[in-house]
PDB file of C-alpha atoms in Angstrom:
ATOM      1  CA  UNK A   1     -33.790   9.027 -24.623  1.00 57.00           C
ATOM      2  CA  UNK A   2     -35.123   5.542 -25.335  1.00 68.00           C
ATOM      3  CA  UNK A   3     -32.952   5.247 -28.451  1.00 75.00           C
ATOM      4  CA  UNK A   4     -29.634   6.445 -27.004  1.00 70.00           C
ATOM      5  CA  UNK A   5     -28.454   3.109 -25.599  1.00 72.00           C
ATOM      6  CA  UNK A   6     -25.190   2.348 -23.870  1.00 68.00           C
ATOM      7  CA  UNK A   7     -22.111   3.048 -25.962  1.00 70.00           C
ATOM      8  CA  UNK A   8     -19.468   2.261 -23.391  1.00 71.00           C
ATOM      9  CA  UNK A   9     -19.339   0.332 -20.108  1.00 67.00           C
ATOM     10  CA  UNK A  10     -16.445   0.707 -17.687  1.00 67.00           C
ATOM     11  CA  UNK A  11     -15.994  -1.375 -14.558  1.00 68.00           C
ATOM     12  CA  UNK A  12     -13.969   0.129 -11.751  1.00 64.00           C
ATOM     13  CA  UNK A  13     -11.771  -1.658  -9.286  1.00 62.00           C
ATOM     14  CA  UNK A  14     -13.450  -3.315  -6.333  1.00 65.00           C
ATOM     15  CA  UNK A  15     -12.473  -1.864  -2.998  1.00 66.00           C
ATOM     16  CA  UNK A  16     -11.988  -4.967  -0.904  1.00 72.00           C
ATOM     17  CA  UNK A  17      -8.827  -6.413   0.577  1.00 77.00           C
ATOM     18  CA  UNK A  18      -7.436  -9.843  -0.390  1.00 75.00           C
ATOM     19  CA  UNK A  19      -9.265 -11.582   2.467  1.00 74.00           C
ATOM     20  CA  UNK A  20     -12.419  -9.475   2.235  1.00 76.00           C
ATOM     21  CA  UNK A  21     -11.985  -7.777   5.607  1.00 78.00           C
ATOM     22  CA  UNK A  22     -11.893  -4.029   6.037  1.00 83.00           C
ATOM     23  CA  UNK A  23      -8.565  -2.281   6.590  1.00 84.00           C
ATOM     24  CA  UNK A  24      -9.226   0.249   9.328  1.00 87.00           C
ATOM     25  CA  UNK A  25      -6.947   1.844  11.868  1.00 86.00           C
ATOM     26  CA  UNK A  26      -3.524   3.337  12.418  1.00 87.00           C
ATOM     27  CA  UNK A  27      -0.540   2.480  10.241  1.00 86.00           C
ATOM     28  CA  UNK A  28       2.082   1.523  12.808  1.00 81.00           C
ATOM     29  CA  UNK A  29       5.055   2.499  10.657  1.00 85.00           C
ATOM     30  CA  UNK A  30       3.730   6.000   9.807  1.00 89.00           C
ATOM     31  CA  UNK A  31       2.867   8.246  12.779  1.00 89.00           C
ATOM     32  CA  UNK A  32      -0.574   9.923  12.652  1.00 88.00           C
ATOM     33  CA  UNK A  33      -1.587   8.056   9.475  1.00 90.00           C
ATOM     34  CA  UNK A  34      -4.881   6.164   9.539  1.00 89.00           C
ATOM     35  CA  UNK A  35      -6.702   4.016   6.979  1.00 86.00           C
ATOM     36  CA  UNK A  36     -10.310   3.218   6.199  1.00 86.00           C
ATOM     37  CA  UNK A  37     -10.075   1.031   3.088  1.00 83.00           C
ATOM     38  CA  UNK A  38     -11.919  -1.910   1.623  1.00 79.00           C
ATOM     39  CA  UNK A  39     -15.341  -0.617   2.602  1.00 77.00           C
ATOM     40  CA  UNK A  40     -17.221  -2.432  -0.151  1.00 70.00           C
ATOM     41  CA  UNK A  41     -20.717  -1.461   1.009  1.00 64.00           C
ATOM     42  CA  UNK A  42     -19.965   2.211   1.632  1.00 62.00           C
ATOM     43  CA  UNK A  43     -23.357   3.368   2.850  1.00 68.00           C
ATOM     44  CA  UNK A  44     -23.954   0.162   4.747  1.00 75.00           C
ATOM     45  CA  UNK A  45     -20.593   0.054   6.549  1.00 80.00           C
ATOM     46  CA  UNK A  46     -19.655   3.744   6.450  1.00 82.00           C
ATOM     47  CA  UNK A  47     -21.409   4.750   9.656  1.00 86.00           C
ATOM     48  CA  UNK A  48     -19.832   1.960  11.681  1.00 87.00           C
ATOM     49  CA  UNK A  49     -16.378   2.588  10.247  1.00 87.00           C
ATOM     50  CA  UNK A  50     -16.708   6.313  10.992  1.00 89.00           C
ATOM     51  CA  UNK A  51     -17.832   5.611  14.561  1.00 92.00           C
ATOM     52  CA  UNK A  52     -14.973   3.159  15.108  1.00 90.00           C
ATOM     53  CA  UNK A  53     -12.340   5.558  13.748  1.00 90.00           C
ATOM     54  CA  UNK A  54     -13.736   8.419  15.837  1.00 92.00           C
ATOM     55  CA  UNK A  55     -13.578   6.369  19.043  1.00 93.00           C
ATOM     56  CA  UNK A  56     -10.067   5.184  18.216  1.00 90.00           C
ATOM     57  CA  UNK A  57      -8.781   8.670  17.461  1.00 90.00           C
ATOM     58  CA  UNK A  58     -10.421  10.370  20.453  1.00 93.00           C
ATOM     59  CA  UNK A  59     -10.259   7.688  23.149  1.00 93.00           C
ATOM     60  CA  UNK A  60      -7.412   5.482  21.941  1.00 88.00           C
ATOM     61  CA  UNK A  61      -9.637   2.389  21.906  1.00 87.00           C
ATOM     62  CA  UNK A  62     -12.917   1.253  20.408  1.00 89.00           C
ATOM     63  CA  UNK A  63     -16.175  -0.090  21.727  1.00 90.00           C
ATOM     64  CA  UNK A  64     -15.998  -3.043  19.335  1.00 86.00           C
ATOM     65  CA  UNK A  65     -13.327  -5.633  18.593  1.00 84.00           C
ATOM     66  CA  UNK A  66     -11.291  -4.315  15.640  1.00 83.00           C
ATOM     67  CA  UNK A  67      -8.881  -7.224  15.154  1.00 79.00           C
ATOM     68  CA  UNK A  68     -10.410  -8.313  11.847  1.00 78.00           C
ATOM     69  CA  UNK A  69      -9.974  -4.763  10.503  1.00 82.00           C
ATOM     70  CA  UNK A  70      -6.369  -4.240  11.629  1.00 79.00           C
ATOM     71  CA  UNK A  71      -4.151  -3.555   8.627  1.00 79.00           C
ATOM     72  CA  UNK A  72      -1.333  -5.581  10.186  1.00 74.00           C
ATOM     73  CA  UNK A  73      -3.154  -8.834   9.354  1.00 72.00           C
ATOM     74  CA  UNK A  74      -2.407  -8.073   5.689  1.00 73.00           C
ATOM     75  CA  UNK A  75       1.361  -7.913   6.222  1.00 73.00           C
ATOM     76  CA  UNK A  76       1.971 -11.651   5.781  1.00 76.00           C
ATOM     77  CA  UNK A  77       2.352 -12.449   2.073  1.00 81.00           C
ATOM     78  CA  UNK A  78       1.568 -16.145   2.501  1.00 80.00           C
ATOM     79  CA  UNK A  79      -1.665 -15.264   4.318  1.00 78.00           C
ATOM     80  CA  UNK A  80      -2.653 -12.935   1.464  1.00 79.00           C
ATOM     81  CA  UNK A  81      -1.758 -15.554  -1.139  1.00 79.00           C
ATOM     82  CA  UNK A  82      -3.927 -18.180   0.559  1.00 76.00           C
ATOM     83  CA  UNK A  83      -6.922 -16.006   1.398  1.00 78.00           C
ATOM     84  CA  UNK A  84      -7.223 -13.967  -1.814  1.00 78.00           C
ATOM     85  CA  UNK A  85      -8.202 -16.953  -3.949  1.00 77.00           C
ATOM     86  CA  UNK A  86     -10.608 -18.212  -1.330  1.00 77.00           C
ATOM     87  CA  UNK A  87     -12.258 -14.814  -0.980  1.00 76.00           C
ATOM     88  CA  UNK A  88     -12.726 -14.186  -4.696  1.00 76.00           C
ATOM     89  CA  UNK A  89     -14.080 -17.697  -5.293  1.00 76.00           C
ATOM     90  CA  UNK A  90     -16.654 -17.104  -2.542  1.00 76.00           C
ATOM     91  CA  UNK A  91     -17.467 -13.452  -3.302  1.00 73.00           C
ATOM     92  CA  UNK A  92     -21.109 -14.135  -4.126  1.00 77.00           C
ATOM     93  CA  UNK A  93     -21.585 -17.176  -1.882  1.00 78.00           C
ATOM     94  CA  UNK A  94     -23.695 -16.904   1.255  1.00 79.00           C
ATOM     95  CA  UNK A  95     -21.521 -16.431   4.332  1.00 74.00           C
ATOM     96  CA  UNK A  96     -22.521 -16.921   7.942  1.00 74.00           C
ATOM     97  CA  UNK A  97     -21.617 -15.179  11.219  1.00 77.00           C
ATOM     98  CA  UNK A  98     -18.433 -16.565  12.755  1.00 75.00           C
ATOM     99  CA  UNK A  99     -17.863 -18.828   9.760  1.00 75.00           C
ATOM    100  CA  UNK A 100     -14.321 -20.183   9.854  1.00 75.00           C
ATOM    101  CA  UNK A 101     -12.762 -20.666   6.413  1.00 76.00           C
ATOM    102  CA  UNK A 102      -9.670 -22.847   5.984  1.00 74.00           C
ATOM    103  CA  UNK A 103      -7.297 -20.621   3.979  1.00 77.00           C
ATOM    104  CA  UNK A 104      -4.688 -18.755   6.001  1.00 72.00           C
ATOM    105  CA  UNK A 105      -5.935 -19.969   9.382  1.00 70.00           C
ATOM    106  CA  UNK A 106      -2.459 -20.800  10.671  1.00 70.00           C
ATOM    107  CA  UNK A 107      -1.152 -17.318   9.830  1.00 70.00           C
ATOM    108  CA  UNK A 108      -4.227 -15.608  11.213  1.00 69.00           C
ATOM    109  CA  UNK A 109      -3.998 -17.618  14.450  1.00 71.00           C
ATOM    110  CA  UNK A 110      -0.372 -16.560  14.898  1.00 73.00           C
ATOM    111  CA  UNK A 111      -1.250 -12.935  14.155  1.00 69.00           C
ATOM    112  CA  UNK A 112      -4.127 -12.948  16.683  1.00 68.00           C
ATOM    113  CA  UNK A 113      -1.820 -14.419  19.311  1.00 76.00           C
ATOM    114  CA  UNK A 114       0.741 -11.619  18.791  1.00 73.00           C
ATOM    115  CA  UNK A 115      -2.003  -8.979  18.645  1.00 69.00           C
ATOM    116  CA  UNK A 116      -3.484 -10.149  21.931  1.00 69.00           C
ATOM    117  CA  UNK A 117      -0.084 -10.224  23.640  1.00 75.00           C
ATOM    118  CA  UNK A 118       0.800  -6.721  22.371  1.00 72.00           C
ATOM    119  CA  UNK A 119      -2.647  -5.276  23.094  1.00 66.00           C
ATOM    120  CA  UNK A 120      -2.845  -6.671  26.609  1.00 68.00           C
ATOM    121  CA  UNK A 121       0.698  -5.501  27.376  1.00 64.00           C
ATOM    122  CA  UNK A 122      -0.338  -1.891  26.757  1.00 60.00           C
ATOM    123  CA  UNK A 123      -3.288  -1.977  29.191  1.00 56.00           C
TER     124      UNK A 123
END
């Protein structure tokens, strides 16, 4: 076995979204279709994603704030264009809780405003 060596190395696609956030939740345009994508650290994040999806499916809401995971935040092409480069350039850079990065902030702010208005209107 010591002499076999590696004859071929294949790298697969990374499973993160353009801005590095998870994509979890219902797809608004397709009834009864849910996503759980971009879970880069599967074992690390899998339990929390499973718990969140279970709560959402059973109770219609979650115990935690899911705005950063909502797939709708990926629907703005300019936001994706701005955040993808920033995310990949910082992939292996230390990040901090609640760190606010500059790319796409305007688009994200507008999206959060609409999300809050829509979410509060349904309560």
